[in-house]
Amino acid sequence: AQSVSQHNHHVILSEAASLELGCNYSYGGTVNLFWYVQYPGQHLQLLLKYFSGDPLVKGIKGFEAEFIKSKFSFNLRKPSVQWSDTAEYFCAVVDQTGANNLFFGTGTRLTVIP
Amino acid sequence: DGGITQSPKYLFRKEGQNVTLSCEQNLNHDAMYWYRQDPGQGLRLIYYSQIVNDFQKGDIAEGYSVSREKKESFPLTVTSAQKNPTAFYLCASGGGAGELFFGEGSRLTVL
């Protein structure tokens, strides 16, 4: 069965600090990878996705993620966070050949201090 | 506007009562999903439907039921058999490849 691990449960950063949130998945087949974000009081929305090709993908609001197949990882990064990045971040994976059943990690809450 | 509409946003229920959460989408997506979100546990899949009149159990289907009579609609019933129903429920739809669009959620509290 697929699983997704997010090791950081709560991250607190000051504005302008760099961010890296870890995501590891366990699945032997070919997968699509996603990061979703949930801002306070808002619905979950897609931040970025990886299907194939360049393993470094760029998303909205200056976020990027790197797929490292050998490490089964898809870490999220941002060089300089802003207070408005305060949110909960979820990594997710789906089997490319499967039934569109998305598996989510437990989420990482990011708090950015002005 | 295109999107997912969930209602009600907040719902209170007495123990032993069934409640139904509504989810409607106008994105013309075939697939629809119900997730449960609890603090520290991420999103867990309750039920999903790939096509009208068909649905599959997810990881935590016990105590829940769904129907998919129309492409646009995927209501979730939280039955009295659900032992711990107080949670935040999220509905989503997907056009393919795993990219999902979410509603704003329904918060159910059992009194």
mmCIF file of C-alpha atoms in Angstrom:
data_model
loop_
_atom_site.group_PDB
_atom_site.id
_atom_site.type_symbol
_atom_site.label_atom_id
_atom_site.label_comp_id
_atom_site.label_asym_id
_atom_site.label_seq_id
_atom_site.Cartn_x
_atom_site.Cartn_y
_atom_site.Cartn_z
ATOM 1 C CA ALA A 1 0.000 0.000 0.000
ATOM 2 C CA GLN A 2 1.098 3.535 -0.624
ATOM 3 C CA SER A 3 2.006 5.840 2.230
ATOM 4 C CA VAL A 4 3.282 9.372 2.538
ATOM 5 C CA SER A 5 5.433 10.678 5.394
ATOM 6 C CA GLN A 6 5.865 14.278 6.364
ATOM 7 C CA HIS A 7 8.401 14.432 9.141
ATOM 8 C CA ASN A 8 7.876 18.016 10.265
ATOM 9 C CA HIS A 9 4.597 18.506 12.066
ATOM 10 C CA HIS A 10 5.033 22.172 12.911
ATOM 11 C CA VAL A 11 7.674 24.536 11.563
ATOM 12 C CA ILE A 12 8.144 28.063 12.849
ATOM 13 C CA LEU A 13 10.235 30.503 10.818
ATOM 14 C CA SER A 14 10.909 34.198 10.735
ATOM 15 C CA GLU A 15 10.136 36.134 7.579
ATOM 16 C CA ALA A 16 12.872 35.881 4.917
ATOM 17 C CA ALA A 17 14.096 32.544 6.264
ATOM 18 C CA SER A 18 14.433 29.658 3.843
ATOM 19 C CA LEU A 19 11.982 26.781 3.975
ATOM 20 C CA GLU A 20 12.297 23.098 3.261
ATOM 21 C CA LEU A 21 9.512 20.672 4.129
ATOM 22 C CA GLY A 22 10.232 16.991 3.825
ATOM 23 C CA CYS A 23 8.023 14.450 2.064
ATOM 24 C CA ASN A 24 8.797 10.788 1.508
ATOM 25 C CA TYR A 25 6.547 8.203 -0.027
ATOM 26 C CA SER A 26 6.582 4.456 -0.231
ATOM 27 C CA TYR A 27 5.441 2.927 -3.477
ATOM 28 C CA GLY A 28 7.321 0.885 -6.033
ATOM 29 C CA GLY A 29 5.514 2.028 -9.138
ATOM 30 C CA THR A 30 5.314 5.260 -11.075
ATOM 31 C CA VAL A 31 3.584 8.056 -9.234
ATOM 32 C CA ASN A 32 2.356 11.585 -9.622
ATOM 33 C CA LEU A 33 3.301 13.870 -6.742
ATOM 34 C CA PHE A 34 1.597 16.933 -5.341
ATOM 35 C CA TRP A 35 1.855 19.594 -2.703
ATOM 36 C CA TYR A 36 -1.399 21.122 -1.519
ATOM 37 C CA VAL A 37 -1.730 24.121 0.770
ATOM 38 C CA GLN A 38 -4.496 25.110 3.154
ATOM 39 C CA TYR A 39 -4.372 28.752 4.240
ATOM 40 C CA PRO A 40 -6.256 29.628 7.430
ATOM 41 C CA GLY A 41 -9.986 29.579 6.759
ATOM 42 C CA GLN A 42 -9.589 28.597 3.117
ATOM 43 C CA HIS A 43 -10.009 25.420 1.141
ATOM 44 C CA LEU A 44 -7.175 23.158 0.100
ATOM 45 C CA GLN A 45 -5.575 24.216 -3.133
ATOM 46 C CA LEU A 46 -2.861 22.879 -5.379
ATOM 47 C CA LEU A 47 0.576 24.387 -4.856
ATOM 48 C CA LEU A 48 2.516 22.355 -7.401
ATOM 49 C CA LYS A 49 2.637 18.954 -9.068
ATOM 50 C CA TYR A 50 5.066 16.553 -10.674
ATOM 51 C CA PHE A 51 4.066 14.053 -13.345
ATOM 52 C CA SER A 52 7.247 13.497 -15.354
ATOM 53 C CA GLY A 53 10.206 15.295 -16.905
ATOM 54 C CA ASP A 54 12.316 17.868 -15.066
ATOM 55 C CA PRO A 55 12.420 16.744 -11.423
ATOM 56 C CA LEU A 56 12.525 20.343 -10.224
ATOM 57 C CA VAL A 57 9.056 21.785 -10.469
ATOM 58 C CA LYS A 58 7.927 25.303 -9.751
ATOM 59 C CA GLY A 59 4.596 26.215 -8.299
ATOM 60 C CA ILE A 60 2.693 29.274 -7.261
ATOM 61 C CA LYS A 61 3.998 31.965 -4.896
ATOM 62 C CA GLY A 62 7.664 31.106 -5.378
ATOM 63 C CA PHE A 63 7.474 27.536 -4.144
ATOM 64 C CA GLU A 64 9.373 24.708 -5.782
ATOM 65 C CA ALA A 65 9.831 21.014 -5.146
ATOM 66 C CA GLU A 66 12.403 18.472 -6.208
ATOM 67 C CA PHE A 67 11.583 14.876 -6.998
ATOM 68 C CA ILE A 68 14.450 12.545 -6.097
ATOM 69 C CA LYS A 69 13.401 9.115 -7.291
ATOM 70 C CA SER A 70 16.220 7.242 -5.560
ATOM 71 C CA LYS A 71 15.179 8.697 -2.217
ATOM 72 C CA PHE A 72 11.420 8.503 -2.816
ATOM 73 C CA SER A 73 11.301 12.140 -1.815
ATOM 74 C CA PHE A 74 9.490 15.256 -2.978
ATOM 75 C CA ASN A 75 10.613 18.056 -0.685
ATOM 76 C CA LEU A 76 9.059 21.489 -0.843
ATOM 77 C CA ARG A 77 11.266 24.576 -0.782
ATOM 78 C CA LYS A 78 11.027 28.326 -0.779
ATOM 79 C CA PRO A 79 14.105 30.576 -0.539
ATOM 80 C CA SER A 80 12.453 33.330 1.488
ATOM 81 C CA VAL A 81 9.144 32.886 3.300
ATOM 82 C CA GLN A 82 6.591 35.586 3.968
ATOM 83 C CA TRP A 83 4.049 35.952 6.741
ATOM 84 C CA SER A 84 1.345 35.123 4.182
ATOM 85 C CA ASP A 85 2.860 31.648 3.740
ATOM 86 C CA THR A 86 1.502 30.672 7.147
ATOM 87 C CA ALA A 87 -0.613 27.628 6.312
ATOM 88 C CA GLU A 88 -0.776 23.865 6.468
ATOM 89 C CA TYR A 89 1.038 22.001 3.714
ATOM 90 C CA PHE A 90 0.160 18.513 2.533
ATOM 91 C CA CYS A 91 2.188 16.228 0.338
ATOM 92 C CA ALA A 92 0.213 13.711 -1.733
ATOM 93 C CA VAL A 93 0.920 10.859 -4.116
ATOM 94 C CA VAL A 94 -1.143 8.908 -6.610
ATOM 95 C CA ASP A 95 -0.323 5.818 -8.613
ATOM 96 C CA GLN A 96 -0.111 6.792 -12.280
ATOM 97 C CA THR A 97 -1.789 3.569 -13.317
ATOM 98 C CA GLY A 98 -4.260 3.438 -10.485
ATOM 99 C CA ALA A 99 -7.692 4.745 -9.769
ATOM 100 C CA ASN A 100 -6.918 8.356 -9.008
ATOM 101 C CA ASN A 101 -6.791 7.531 -5.325
ATOM 102 C CA LEU A 102 -4.680 10.255 -3.779
ATOM 103 C CA PHE A 103 -2.778 9.433 -0.572
ATOM 104 C CA PHE A 104 -1.986 12.359 1.689
ATOM 105 C CA GLY A 105 0.660 12.904 4.303
ATOM 106 C CA THR A 106 -0.291 14.095 7.767
ATOM 107 C CA GLY A 107 0.525 17.692 6.932
ATOM 108 C CA THR A 108 3.035 20.268 8.162
ATOM 109 C CA ARG A 109 1.859 23.416 9.815
ATOM 110 C CA LEU A 110 4.033 26.398 8.914
ATOM 111 C CA THR A 111 3.970 29.496 11.063
ATOM 112 C CA VAL A 112 5.880 32.515 9.776
ATOM 113 C CA ILE A 113 6.642 35.209 12.315
ATOM 114 C CA PRO A 114 6.763 38.763 10.968
ATOM 115 C CA ASP B 1 -17.997 30.270 -10.934
ATOM 116 C CA GLY B 2 -16.747 26.726 -11.335
ATOM 117 C CA GLY B 3 -15.997 24.775 -8.233
ATOM 118 C CA ILE B 4 -17.069 22.519 -5.423
ATOM 119 C CA THR B 5 -19.865 23.539 -3.088
ATOM 120 C CA GLN B 6 -20.239 21.855 0.274
ATOM 121 C CA SER B 7 -23.100 22.403 2.673
ATOM 122 C CA PRO B 8 -23.685 22.976 5.438
ATOM 123 C CA LYS B 9 -20.477 24.621 6.575
ATOM 124 C CA TYR B 10 -21.197 23.802 10.219
ATOM 125 C CA LEU B 11 -23.435 21.055 11.509
ATOM 126 C CA PHE B 12 -24.312 19.884 14.990
ATOM 127 C CA ARG B 13 -25.791 16.512 15.635
ATOM 128 C CA LYS B 14 -26.961 14.573 18.624
ATOM 129 C CA GLU B 15 -25.590 11.118 19.191
ATOM 130 C CA GLY B 16 -27.593 8.470 17.377
ATOM 131 C CA GLN B 17 -28.657 10.712 14.516
ATOM 132 C CA ASN B 18 -27.703 10.309 10.884
ATOM 133 C CA VAL B 19 -26.638 13.432 9.027
ATOM 134 C CA THR B 20 -26.045 14.041 5.332
ATOM 135 C CA LEU B 21 -23.402 16.387 3.970
ATOM 136 C CA SER B 22 -23.948 17.786 0.524
ATOM 137 C CA CYS B 23 -21.305 18.110 -2.187
ATOM 138 C CA GLU B 24 -21.987 19.554 -5.622
ATOM 139 C CA GLN B 25 -19.527 20.253 -8.429
ATOM 140 C CA ASN B 26 -19.881 22.053 -11.737
ATOM 141 C CA LEU B 27 -16.451 21.205 -13.070
ATOM 142 C CA ASN B 28 -17.742 18.275 -15.137
ATOM 143 C CA HIS B 29 -15.370 15.927 -13.342
ATOM 144 C CA ASP B 30 -16.035 12.212 -13.372
ATOM 145 C CA ALA B 31 -14.333 11.474 -10.056
ATOM 146 C CA MET B 32 -15.471 12.699 -6.664
ATOM 147 C CA TYR B 33 -14.082 12.047 -3.200
ATOM 148 C CA TRP B 34 -14.834 12.449 0.481
ATOM 149 C CA TYR B 35 -12.007 12.955 2.952
ATOM 150 C CA ARG B 36 -11.984 13.348 6.679
ATOM 151 C CA GLN B 37 -9.466 15.752 8.203
ATOM 152 C CA ASP B 38 -8.432 15.418 11.838
ATOM 153 C CA PRO B 39 -5.625 17.375 13.534
ATOM 154 C CA GLY B 40 -2.300 15.613 13.110
ATOM 155 C CA GLN B 41 -3.733 12.896 10.882
ATOM 156 C CA GLY B 42 -3.895 14.589 7.528
ATOM 157 C CA LEU B 43 -6.633 13.655 5.109
ATOM 158 C CA ARG B 44 -8.077 10.177 5.152
ATOM 159 C CA LEU B 45 -10.203 8.864 2.318
ATOM 160 C CA ILE B 46 -13.741 7.812 3.212
ATOM 161 C CA TYR B 47 -15.312 7.037 -0.167
ATOM 162 C CA TYR B 48 -14.671 7.854 -3.773
ATOM 163 C CA SER B 49 -16.574 7.556 -7.014
ATOM 164 C CA GLN B 50 -15.060 7.329 -10.462
ATOM 165 C CA ILE B 51 -18.358 7.398 -12.320
ATOM 166 C CA VAL B 52 -22.079 7.831 -11.786
ATOM 167 C CA ASN B 53 -23.786 4.969 -9.952
ATOM 168 C CA ASP B 54 -20.478 3.522 -8.796
ATOM 169 C CA PHE B 55 -18.416 4.187 -5.695
ATOM 170 C CA GLN B 56 -15.659 2.535 -3.702
ATOM 171 C CA LYS B 57 -14.740 2.421 -0.040
ATOM 172 C CA GLY B 58 -11.690 4.295 1.060
ATOM 173 C CA ASP B 59 -9.546 3.706 4.116
ATOM 174 C CA ILE B 60 -12.133 4.672 6.743
ATOM 175 C CA ALA B 61 -15.550 3.894 5.232
ATOM 176 C CA GLU B 62 -17.083 2.283 8.315
ATOM 177 C CA GLY B 63 -20.025 4.286 9.607
ATOM 178 C CA TYR B 64 -20.416 6.278 6.396
ATOM 179 C CA SER B 65 -22.486 5.871 3.235
ATOM 180 C CA VAL B 66 -22.610 7.666 -0.096
ATOM 181 C CA SER B 67 -24.570 7.767 -3.322
ATOM 182 C CA ARG B 68 -23.711 8.981 -6.810
ATOM 183 C CA GLU B 69 -26.945 9.316 -8.752
ATOM 184 C CA LYS B 70 -25.795 12.371 -10.669
ATOM 185 C CA LYS B 71 -22.382 13.372 -11.972
ATOM 186 C CA GLU B 72 -22.583 16.675 -10.139
ATOM 187 C CA SER B 73 -23.530 15.361 -6.728
ATOM 188 C CA PHE B 74 -21.884 13.077 -4.168
ATOM 189 C CA PRO B 75 -23.609 13.323 -0.765
ATOM 190 C CA LEU B 76 -22.082 11.718 2.313
ATOM 191 C CA THR B 77 -24.187 10.336 5.144
ATOM 192 C CA VAL B 78 -22.577 10.033 8.549
ATOM 193 C CA THR B 79 -24.520 7.313 10.272
ATOM 194 C CA SER B 80 -25.018 6.599 13.940
ATOM 195 C CA ALA B 81 -22.608 3.692 13.509
ATOM 196 C CA GLN B 82 -19.693 6.081 13.104
ATOM 197 C CA LYS B 83 -18.053 6.009 16.520
ATOM 198 C CA ASN B 84 -16.192 9.288 16.344
ATOM 199 C CA PRO B 85 -17.928 11.509 13.808
ATOM 200 C CA THR B 86 -16.786 14.915 15.050
ATOM 201 C CA ALA B 87 -14.410 16.072 12.319
ATOM 202 C CA PHE B 88 -13.865 18.308 9.325
ATOM 203 C CA TYR B 89 -15.128 16.723 6.091
ATOM 204 C CA LEU B 90 -13.745 17.651 2.710
ATOM 205 C CA CYS B 91 -15.243 16.874 -0.664
ATOM 206 C CA ALA B 92 -13.160 16.954 -3.814
ATOM 207 C CA SER B 93 -13.474 16.256 -7.499
ATOM 208 C CA GLY B 94 -10.823 15.355 -10.029
ATOM 209 C CA GLY B 95 -10.514 15.444 -13.770
ATOM 210 C CA GLY B 96 -7.662 12.993 -13.914
ATOM 211 C CA ALA B 97 -4.023 12.269 -12.988
ATOM 212 C CA GLY B 98 -4.724 12.832 -9.315
ATOM 213 C CA GLU B 99 -5.150 16.600 -9.334
ATOM 214 C CA LEU B 100 -8.070 17.373 -7.046
ATOM 215 C CA PHE B 101 -10.223 20.419 -6.460
ATOM 216 C CA PHE B 102 -11.582 20.813 -2.957
ATOM 217 C CA GLY B 103 -14.626 22.357 -1.388
ATOM 218 C CA GLU B 104 -14.448 24.561 1.674
ATOM 219 C CA GLY B 105 -15.385 21.739 3.992
ATOM 220 C CA SER B 106 -18.105 20.903 6.480
ATOM 221 C CA ARG B 107 -17.406 20.817 10.193
ATOM 222 C CA LEU B 108 -19.536 18.272 12.019
ATOM 223 C CA THR B 109 -19.804 18.351 15.794
ATOM 224 C CA VAL B 110 -21.574 15.659 17.744
ATOM 225 C CA LEU B 111 -23.063 16.914 20.977
#
